[in-house]
PDB file of C-alpha atoms in Angstrom:
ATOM      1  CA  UNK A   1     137.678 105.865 130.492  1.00 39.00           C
ATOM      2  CA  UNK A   2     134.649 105.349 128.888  1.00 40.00           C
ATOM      3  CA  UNK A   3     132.667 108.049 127.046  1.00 44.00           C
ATOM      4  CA  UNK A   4     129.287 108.178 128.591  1.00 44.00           C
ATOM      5  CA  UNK A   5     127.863 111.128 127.070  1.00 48.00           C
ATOM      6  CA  UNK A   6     124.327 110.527 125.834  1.00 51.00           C
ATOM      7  CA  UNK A   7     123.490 110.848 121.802  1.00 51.00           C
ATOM      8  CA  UNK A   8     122.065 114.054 121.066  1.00 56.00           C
ATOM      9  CA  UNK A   9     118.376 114.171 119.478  1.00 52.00           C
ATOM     10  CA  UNK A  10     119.415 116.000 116.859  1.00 56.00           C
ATOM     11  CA  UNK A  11     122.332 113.516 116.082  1.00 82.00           C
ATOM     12  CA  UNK A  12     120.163 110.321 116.078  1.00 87.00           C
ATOM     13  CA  UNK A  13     119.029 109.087 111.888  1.00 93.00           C
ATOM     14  CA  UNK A  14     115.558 108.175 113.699  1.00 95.00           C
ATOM     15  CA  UNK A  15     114.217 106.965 110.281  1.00 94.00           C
ATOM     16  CA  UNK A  16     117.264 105.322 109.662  1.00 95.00           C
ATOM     17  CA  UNK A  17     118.117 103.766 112.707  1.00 97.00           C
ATOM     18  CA  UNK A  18     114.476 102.112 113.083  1.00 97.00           C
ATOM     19  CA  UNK A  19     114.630 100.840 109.370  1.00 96.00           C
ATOM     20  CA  UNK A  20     117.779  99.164 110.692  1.00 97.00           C
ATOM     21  CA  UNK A  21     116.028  97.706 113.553  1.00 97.00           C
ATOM     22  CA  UNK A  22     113.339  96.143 110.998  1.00 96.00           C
ATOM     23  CA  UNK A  23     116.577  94.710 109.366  1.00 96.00           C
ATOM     24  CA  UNK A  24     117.692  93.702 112.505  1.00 97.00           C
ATOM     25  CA  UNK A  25     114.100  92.072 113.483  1.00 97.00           C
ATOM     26  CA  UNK A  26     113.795  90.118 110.090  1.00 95.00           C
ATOM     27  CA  UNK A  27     117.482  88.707 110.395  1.00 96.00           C
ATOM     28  CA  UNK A  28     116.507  87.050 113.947  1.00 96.00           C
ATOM     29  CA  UNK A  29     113.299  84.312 112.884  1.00 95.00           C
ATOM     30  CA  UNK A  30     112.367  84.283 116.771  1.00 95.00           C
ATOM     31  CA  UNK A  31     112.000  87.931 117.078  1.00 96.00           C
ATOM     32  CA  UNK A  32     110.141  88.351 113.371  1.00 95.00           C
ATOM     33  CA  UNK A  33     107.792  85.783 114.268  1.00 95.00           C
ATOM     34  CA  UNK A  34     107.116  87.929 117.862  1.00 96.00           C
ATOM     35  CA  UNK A  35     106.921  90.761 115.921  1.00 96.00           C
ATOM     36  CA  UNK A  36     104.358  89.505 113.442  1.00 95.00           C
ATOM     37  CA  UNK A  37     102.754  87.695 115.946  1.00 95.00           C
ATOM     38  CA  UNK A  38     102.291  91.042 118.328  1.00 93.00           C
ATOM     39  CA  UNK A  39     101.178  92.885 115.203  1.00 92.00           C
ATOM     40  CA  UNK A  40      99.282  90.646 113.242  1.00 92.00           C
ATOM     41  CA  UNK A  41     100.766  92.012 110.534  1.00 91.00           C
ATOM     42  CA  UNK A  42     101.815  88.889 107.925  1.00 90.00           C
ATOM     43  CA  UNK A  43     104.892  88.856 106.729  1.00 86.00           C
ATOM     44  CA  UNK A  44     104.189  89.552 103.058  1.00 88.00           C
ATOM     45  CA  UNK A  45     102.584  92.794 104.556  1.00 91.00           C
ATOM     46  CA  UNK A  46     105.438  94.171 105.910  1.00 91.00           C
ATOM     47  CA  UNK A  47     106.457  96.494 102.922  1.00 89.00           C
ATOM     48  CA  UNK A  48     103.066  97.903 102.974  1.00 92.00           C
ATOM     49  CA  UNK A  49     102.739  98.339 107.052  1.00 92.00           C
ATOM     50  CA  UNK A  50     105.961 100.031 106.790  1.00 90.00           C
ATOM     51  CA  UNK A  51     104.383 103.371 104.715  1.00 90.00           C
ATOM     52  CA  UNK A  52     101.804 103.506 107.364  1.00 90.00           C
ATOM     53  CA  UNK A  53     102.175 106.752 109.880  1.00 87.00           C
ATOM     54  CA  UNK A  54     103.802 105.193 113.540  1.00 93.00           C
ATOM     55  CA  UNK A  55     104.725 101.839 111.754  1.00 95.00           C
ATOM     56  CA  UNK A  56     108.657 102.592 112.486  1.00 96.00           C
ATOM     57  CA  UNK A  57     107.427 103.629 116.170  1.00 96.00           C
ATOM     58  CA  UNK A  58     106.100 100.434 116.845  1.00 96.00           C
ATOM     59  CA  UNK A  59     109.039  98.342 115.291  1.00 97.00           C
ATOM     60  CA  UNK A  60     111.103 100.527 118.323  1.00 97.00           C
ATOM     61  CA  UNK A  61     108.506 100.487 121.201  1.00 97.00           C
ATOM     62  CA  UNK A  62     109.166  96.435 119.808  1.00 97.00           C
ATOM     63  CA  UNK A  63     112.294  96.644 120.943  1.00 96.00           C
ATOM     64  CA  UNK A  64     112.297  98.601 123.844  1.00 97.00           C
ATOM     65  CA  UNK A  65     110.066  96.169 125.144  1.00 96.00           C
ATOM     66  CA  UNK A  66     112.380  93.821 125.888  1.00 96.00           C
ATOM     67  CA  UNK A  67     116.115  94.467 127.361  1.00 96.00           C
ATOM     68  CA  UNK A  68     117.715  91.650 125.657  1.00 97.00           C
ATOM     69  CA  UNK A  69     115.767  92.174 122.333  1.00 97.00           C
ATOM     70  CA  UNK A  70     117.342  96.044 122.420  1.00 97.00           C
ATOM     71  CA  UNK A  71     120.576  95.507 123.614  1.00 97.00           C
ATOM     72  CA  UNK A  72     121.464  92.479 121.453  1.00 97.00           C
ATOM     73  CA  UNK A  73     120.406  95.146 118.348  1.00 97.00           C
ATOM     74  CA  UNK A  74     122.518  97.283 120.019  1.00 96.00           C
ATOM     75  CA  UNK A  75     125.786  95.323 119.868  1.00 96.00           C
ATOM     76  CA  UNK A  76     125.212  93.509 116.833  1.00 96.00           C
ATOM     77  CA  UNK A  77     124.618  96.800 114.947  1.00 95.00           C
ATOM     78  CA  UNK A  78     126.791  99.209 116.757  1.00 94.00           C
ATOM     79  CA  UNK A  79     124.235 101.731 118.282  1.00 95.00           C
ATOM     80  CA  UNK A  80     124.381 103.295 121.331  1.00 95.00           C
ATOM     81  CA  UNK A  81     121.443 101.748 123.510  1.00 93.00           C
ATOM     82  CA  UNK A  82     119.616 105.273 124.443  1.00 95.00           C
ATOM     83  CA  UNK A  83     119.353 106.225 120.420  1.00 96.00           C
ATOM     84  CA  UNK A  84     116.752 103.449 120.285  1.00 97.00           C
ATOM     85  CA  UNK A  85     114.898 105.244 122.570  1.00 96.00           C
ATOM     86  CA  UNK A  86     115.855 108.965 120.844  1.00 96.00           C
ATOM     87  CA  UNK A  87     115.017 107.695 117.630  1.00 96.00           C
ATOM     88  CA  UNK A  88     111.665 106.832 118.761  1.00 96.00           C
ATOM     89  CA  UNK A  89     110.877 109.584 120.869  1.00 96.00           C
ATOM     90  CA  UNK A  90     111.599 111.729 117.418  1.00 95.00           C
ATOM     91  CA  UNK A  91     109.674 109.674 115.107  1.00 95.00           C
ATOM     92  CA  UNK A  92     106.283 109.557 117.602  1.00 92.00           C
ATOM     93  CA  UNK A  93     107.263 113.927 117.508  1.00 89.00           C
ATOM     94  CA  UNK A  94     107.076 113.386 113.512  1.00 74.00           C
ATOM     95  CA  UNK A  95     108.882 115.879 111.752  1.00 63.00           C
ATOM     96  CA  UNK A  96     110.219 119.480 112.793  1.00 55.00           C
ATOM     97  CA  UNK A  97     108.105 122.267 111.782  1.00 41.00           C
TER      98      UNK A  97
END
């Protein structure tokens, strides 16, 4: 039987898991020219975009925009499907007071 229990907030590496979907993004040349294109960010920009506040949201919301875009991350990087969606939810929260 399958274990269907959903990640817990506190168990997702938000910051992590979205610098991995960056990775993931850049590895795939038709999503990272999507991605640039949506954001009109260049790609020699990217390092600097990333230290902006809600960068790391927007690579997600990326994602999540598209079902095949976040489930192949999913399966080629081993992460459950709703910690994309965790992970964002905590990084648009910023961090715990």
């Amino acid at each position: 039987m399958l274990d269907r229990r959903l990640a817990k907030p506190a168990s997702v590496d938000a910051e992590q898991l979205a610098i991995d979907a960056l990775g993931y993004i850049a590895s795939e040349p038709n999503l990272m020219g999507r991605f640039l294109d949506l954001t009109g960010i260049e790609a020699d920009g990217i390092r600097q975009a990333a230290d902006q506040p809600g960068f790391f949201v927007g690579v997600l919301d990326f994602l999540l925009a598209n079902e095949n875009d976040v489930v192949a991350f999913s399966h080629a990087t081993g992460t459950p499907l709703e910690a994309v969606q965790i992970a964002r939810d905590k990084l648009d929260r910023g961090p715990a007071s």
